[in-house]
mmCIF file of C-alpha atoms in Angstrom:
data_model
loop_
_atom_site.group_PDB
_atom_site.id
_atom_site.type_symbol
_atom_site.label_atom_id
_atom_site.label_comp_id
_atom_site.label_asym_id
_atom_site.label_seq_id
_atom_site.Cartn_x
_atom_site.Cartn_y
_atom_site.Cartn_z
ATOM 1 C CA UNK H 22 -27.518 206.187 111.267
ATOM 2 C CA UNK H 23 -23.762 207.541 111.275
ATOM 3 C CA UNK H 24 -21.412 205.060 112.785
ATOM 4 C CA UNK H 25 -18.402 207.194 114.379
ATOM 5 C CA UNK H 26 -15.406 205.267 115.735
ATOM 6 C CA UNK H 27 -16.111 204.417 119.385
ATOM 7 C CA UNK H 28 -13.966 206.368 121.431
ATOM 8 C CA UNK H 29 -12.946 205.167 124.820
ATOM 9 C CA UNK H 30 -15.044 206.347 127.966
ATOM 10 C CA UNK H 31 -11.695 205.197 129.867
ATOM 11 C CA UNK H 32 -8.862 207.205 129.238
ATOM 12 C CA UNK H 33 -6.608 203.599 130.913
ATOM 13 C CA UNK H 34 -6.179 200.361 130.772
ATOM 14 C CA UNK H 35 -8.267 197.933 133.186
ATOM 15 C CA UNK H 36 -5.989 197.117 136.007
ATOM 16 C CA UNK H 37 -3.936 200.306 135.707
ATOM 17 C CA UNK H 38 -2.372 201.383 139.044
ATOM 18 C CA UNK H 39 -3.095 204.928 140.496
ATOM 19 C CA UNK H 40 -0.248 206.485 139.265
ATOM 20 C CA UNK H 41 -0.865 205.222 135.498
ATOM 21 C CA UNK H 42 -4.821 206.021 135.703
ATOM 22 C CA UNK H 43 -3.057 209.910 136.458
ATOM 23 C CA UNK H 44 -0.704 209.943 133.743
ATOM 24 C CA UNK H 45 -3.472 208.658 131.126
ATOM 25 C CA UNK H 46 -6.116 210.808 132.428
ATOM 26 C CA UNK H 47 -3.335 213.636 131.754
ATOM 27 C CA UNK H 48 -2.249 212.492 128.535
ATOM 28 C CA UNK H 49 -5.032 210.732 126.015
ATOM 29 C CA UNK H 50 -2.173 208.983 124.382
ATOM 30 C CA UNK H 51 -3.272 205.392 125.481
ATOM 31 C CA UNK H 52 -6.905 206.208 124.409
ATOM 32 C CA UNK H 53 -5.762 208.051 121.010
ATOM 33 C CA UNK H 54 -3.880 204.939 119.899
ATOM 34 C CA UNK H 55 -6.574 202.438 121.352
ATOM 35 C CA UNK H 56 -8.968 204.059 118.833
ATOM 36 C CA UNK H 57 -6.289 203.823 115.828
ATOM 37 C CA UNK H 58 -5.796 199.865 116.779
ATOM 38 C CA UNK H 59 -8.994 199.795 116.432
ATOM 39 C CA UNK H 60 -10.589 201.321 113.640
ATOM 40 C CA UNK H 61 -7.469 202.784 111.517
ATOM 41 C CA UNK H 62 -4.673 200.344 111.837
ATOM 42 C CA UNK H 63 -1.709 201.285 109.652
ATOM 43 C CA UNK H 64 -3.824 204.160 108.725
ATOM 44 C CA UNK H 65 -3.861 207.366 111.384
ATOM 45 C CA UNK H 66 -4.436 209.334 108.759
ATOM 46 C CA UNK H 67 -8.114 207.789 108.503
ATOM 47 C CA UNK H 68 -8.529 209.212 112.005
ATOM 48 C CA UNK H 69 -8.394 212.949 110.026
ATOM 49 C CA UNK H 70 -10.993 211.681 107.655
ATOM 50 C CA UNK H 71 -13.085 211.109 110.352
ATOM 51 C CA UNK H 72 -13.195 213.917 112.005
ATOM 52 C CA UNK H 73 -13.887 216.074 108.848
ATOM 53 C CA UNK H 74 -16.740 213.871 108.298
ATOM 54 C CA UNK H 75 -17.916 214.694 111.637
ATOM 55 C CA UNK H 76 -17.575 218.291 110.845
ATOM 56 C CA UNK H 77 -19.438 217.853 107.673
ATOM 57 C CA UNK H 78 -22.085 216.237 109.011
ATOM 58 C CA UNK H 79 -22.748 218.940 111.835
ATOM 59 C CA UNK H 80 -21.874 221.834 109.232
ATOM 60 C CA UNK H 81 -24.371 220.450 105.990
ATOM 61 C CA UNK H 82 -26.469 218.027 107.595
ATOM 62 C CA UNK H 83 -27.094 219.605 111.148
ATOM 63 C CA UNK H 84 -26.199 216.398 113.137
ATOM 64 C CA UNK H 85 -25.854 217.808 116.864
ATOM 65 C CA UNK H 86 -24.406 214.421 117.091
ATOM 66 C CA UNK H 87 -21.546 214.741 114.746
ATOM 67 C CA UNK H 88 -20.068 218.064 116.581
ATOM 68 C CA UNK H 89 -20.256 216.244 119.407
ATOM 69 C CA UNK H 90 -17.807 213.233 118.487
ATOM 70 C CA UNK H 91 -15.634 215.764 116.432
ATOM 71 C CA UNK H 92 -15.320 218.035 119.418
ATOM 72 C CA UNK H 93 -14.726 214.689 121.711
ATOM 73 C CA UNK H 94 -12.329 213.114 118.831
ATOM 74 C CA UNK H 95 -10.965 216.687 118.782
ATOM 75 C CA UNK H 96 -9.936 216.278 122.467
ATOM 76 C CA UNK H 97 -8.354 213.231 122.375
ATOM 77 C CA UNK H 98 -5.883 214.595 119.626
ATOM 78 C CA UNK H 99 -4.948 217.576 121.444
ATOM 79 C CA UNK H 100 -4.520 215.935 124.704
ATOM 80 C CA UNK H 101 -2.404 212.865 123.948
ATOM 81 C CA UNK H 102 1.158 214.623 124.492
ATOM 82 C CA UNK H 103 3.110 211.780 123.774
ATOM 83 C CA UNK H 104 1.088 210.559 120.344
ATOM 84 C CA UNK H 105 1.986 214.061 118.885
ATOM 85 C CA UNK H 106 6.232 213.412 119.265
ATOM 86 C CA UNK H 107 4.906 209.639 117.529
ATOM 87 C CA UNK H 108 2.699 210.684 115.029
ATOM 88 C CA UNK H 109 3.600 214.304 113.702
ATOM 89 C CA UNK H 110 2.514 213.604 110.291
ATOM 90 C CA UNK H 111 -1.204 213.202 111.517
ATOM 91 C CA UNK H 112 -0.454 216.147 113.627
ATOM 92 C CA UNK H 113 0.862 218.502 110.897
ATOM 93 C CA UNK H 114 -2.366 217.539 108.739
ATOM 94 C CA UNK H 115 -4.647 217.985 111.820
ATOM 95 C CA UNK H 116 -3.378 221.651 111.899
ATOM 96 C CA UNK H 117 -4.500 222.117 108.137
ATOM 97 C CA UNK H 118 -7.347 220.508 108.123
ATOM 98 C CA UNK H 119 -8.503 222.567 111.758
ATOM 99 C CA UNK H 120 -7.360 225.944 109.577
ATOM 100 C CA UNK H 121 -9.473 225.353 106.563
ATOM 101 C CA UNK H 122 -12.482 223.952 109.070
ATOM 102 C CA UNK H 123 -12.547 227.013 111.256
ATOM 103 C CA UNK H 124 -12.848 229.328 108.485
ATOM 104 C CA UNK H 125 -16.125 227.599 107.521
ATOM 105 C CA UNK H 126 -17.670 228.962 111.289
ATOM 106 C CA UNK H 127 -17.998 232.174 113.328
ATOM 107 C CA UNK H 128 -16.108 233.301 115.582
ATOM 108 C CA UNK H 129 -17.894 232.908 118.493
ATOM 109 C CA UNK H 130 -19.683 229.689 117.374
ATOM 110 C CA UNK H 131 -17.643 227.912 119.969
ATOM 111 C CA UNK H 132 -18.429 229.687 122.993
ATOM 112 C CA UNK H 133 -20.349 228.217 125.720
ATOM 113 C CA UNK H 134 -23.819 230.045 125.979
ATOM 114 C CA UNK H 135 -23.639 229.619 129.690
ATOM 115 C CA UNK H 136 -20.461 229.838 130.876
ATOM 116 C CA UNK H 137 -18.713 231.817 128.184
ATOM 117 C CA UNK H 138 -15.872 229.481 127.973
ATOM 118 C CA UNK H 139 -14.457 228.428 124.428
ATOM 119 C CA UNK H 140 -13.965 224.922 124.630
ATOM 120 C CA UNK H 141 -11.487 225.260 121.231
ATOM 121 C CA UNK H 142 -9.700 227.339 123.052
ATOM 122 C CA UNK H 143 -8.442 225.626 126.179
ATOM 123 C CA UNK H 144 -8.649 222.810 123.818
ATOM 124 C CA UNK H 145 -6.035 224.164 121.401
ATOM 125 C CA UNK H 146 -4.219 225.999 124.151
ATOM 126 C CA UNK H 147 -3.316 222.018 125.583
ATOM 127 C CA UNK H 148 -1.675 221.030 121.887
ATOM 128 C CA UNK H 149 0.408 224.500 121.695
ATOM 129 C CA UNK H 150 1.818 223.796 124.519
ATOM 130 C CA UNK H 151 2.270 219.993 123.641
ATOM 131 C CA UNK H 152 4.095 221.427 119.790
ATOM 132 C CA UNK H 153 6.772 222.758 121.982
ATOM 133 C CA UNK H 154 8.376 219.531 123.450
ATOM 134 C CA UNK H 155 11.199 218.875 122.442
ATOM 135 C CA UNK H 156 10.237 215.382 120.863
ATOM 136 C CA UNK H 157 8.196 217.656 118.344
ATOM 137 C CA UNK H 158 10.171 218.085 115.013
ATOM 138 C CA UNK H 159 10.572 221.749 114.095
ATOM 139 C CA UNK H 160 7.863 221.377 111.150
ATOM 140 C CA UNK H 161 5.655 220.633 113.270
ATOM 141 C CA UNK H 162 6.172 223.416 116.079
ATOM 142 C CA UNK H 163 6.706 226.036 113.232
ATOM 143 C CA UNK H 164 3.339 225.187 111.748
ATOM 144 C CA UNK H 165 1.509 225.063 114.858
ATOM 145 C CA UNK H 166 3.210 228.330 116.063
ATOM 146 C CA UNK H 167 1.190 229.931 112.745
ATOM 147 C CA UNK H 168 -1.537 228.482 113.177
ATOM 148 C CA UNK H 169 -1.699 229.976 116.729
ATOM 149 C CA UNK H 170 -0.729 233.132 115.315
ATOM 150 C CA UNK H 171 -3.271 233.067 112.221
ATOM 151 C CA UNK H 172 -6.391 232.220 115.277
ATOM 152 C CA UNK H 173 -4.837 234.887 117.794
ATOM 153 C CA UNK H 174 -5.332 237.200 115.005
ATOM 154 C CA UNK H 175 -8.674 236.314 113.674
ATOM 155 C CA UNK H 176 -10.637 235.262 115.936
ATOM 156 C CA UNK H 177 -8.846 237.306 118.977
ATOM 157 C CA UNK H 178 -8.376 234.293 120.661
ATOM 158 C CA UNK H 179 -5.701 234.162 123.944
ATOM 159 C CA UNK H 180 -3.672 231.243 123.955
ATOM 160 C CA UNK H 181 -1.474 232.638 126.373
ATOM 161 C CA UNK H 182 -3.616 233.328 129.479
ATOM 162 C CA UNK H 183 -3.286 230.310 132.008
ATOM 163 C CA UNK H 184 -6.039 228.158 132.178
ATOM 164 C CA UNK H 185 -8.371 228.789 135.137
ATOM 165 C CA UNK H 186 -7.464 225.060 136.401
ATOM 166 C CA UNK H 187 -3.883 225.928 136.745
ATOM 167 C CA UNK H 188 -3.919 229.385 138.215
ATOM 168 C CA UNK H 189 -3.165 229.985 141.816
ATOM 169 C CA UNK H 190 -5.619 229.821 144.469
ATOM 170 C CA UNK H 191 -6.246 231.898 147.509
ATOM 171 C CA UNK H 192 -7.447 230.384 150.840
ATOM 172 C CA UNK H 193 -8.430 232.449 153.462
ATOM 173 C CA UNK H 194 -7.640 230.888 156.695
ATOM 174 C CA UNK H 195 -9.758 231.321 159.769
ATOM 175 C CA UNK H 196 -8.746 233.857 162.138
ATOM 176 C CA UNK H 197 -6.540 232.670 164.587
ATOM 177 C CA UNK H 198 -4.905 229.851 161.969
ATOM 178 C CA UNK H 199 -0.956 230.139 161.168
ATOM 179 C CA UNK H 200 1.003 228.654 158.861
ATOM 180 C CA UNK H 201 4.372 228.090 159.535
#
């Protein structure tokens, strides 16, 4: 049996008010640095380690099991906004160790059979857009900007098109309805 790090089904902390519960839901940072406490402290480098091991596991050993923590641990690193201005190190070696990983699969490995949505994608489209803070040091930005680059061209992936969750939405009132 593989013993992952257990990752937080609750993205908060017990007790948290509304507006908290949002912000953490929004931003994994509280749940990202729950699981370093945890399992890696001192270390958030171990937190890499893990998630190649993950990979490996799925890749050689066919563990469904293991792509499913590393695409949930995978998650949690791209969404935690404010962990990536704290801990660009990690970040900067998560970006190598995602290159040299995705060069191991197919292109279209990641695509959902059913609904033809790329989870990597939206995924990786959420930590772009988190490199480009301003609390992110310009190593960091310039090496995810590559990276971004290097997966637009090989994979023909579109990091630019707005996620279906943030585009606008048209409601067609009933006749007779105005809106002032």
């Amino acid at each position: 049996q593989i013993r992952f790090s257990e990752l937080p089904r609750q993205a908060f902390p017990d007790g948290a008010t509304p507006e908290e519960i949002t912000r953490h839901s929004m931003d994994l940072s509280y749940a990202l640095q729950r699981v370093m406490e945890q399992r890696y402290p001192g270390r958030p480098l171990g937190l890499l380690a893990e998630l190649q091991f993950a990979f490996i596991c799925f890749l050689i050993g066919n563990v469904y099991d293991a792509f499913e923590h590393w695409k949930r641990l995978l998650n949690i690193l791209c969404r935690s906004e404010e962990a990536i201005g704290k801990y660009q190190d990690l970040y900067i070696n998560l970006i190598s160790v995602l290159y040299h990983q995705l060069n191991e699969i197919p292109a279209d490995f990641f695509v959902d059979i059913v609904s033809q949505d790329n989870f990597l994608t939206s995924t990786l489209q959420v930590l772009f857009s988190c490199t480009c803070s301003s609390a992110v040091g310009e190593t960091l930005r310039k090496k995810a900007e590559k990276f971004k680059a290097h997966l637009t061209k090989k994979f023909k992936w579109d990091f630019e098109a707005e996620p279906d969750d943030c585009a606008p939405v048209v409601v067609e009132l009933p006749e007779g309805v105005q809106v002032d």
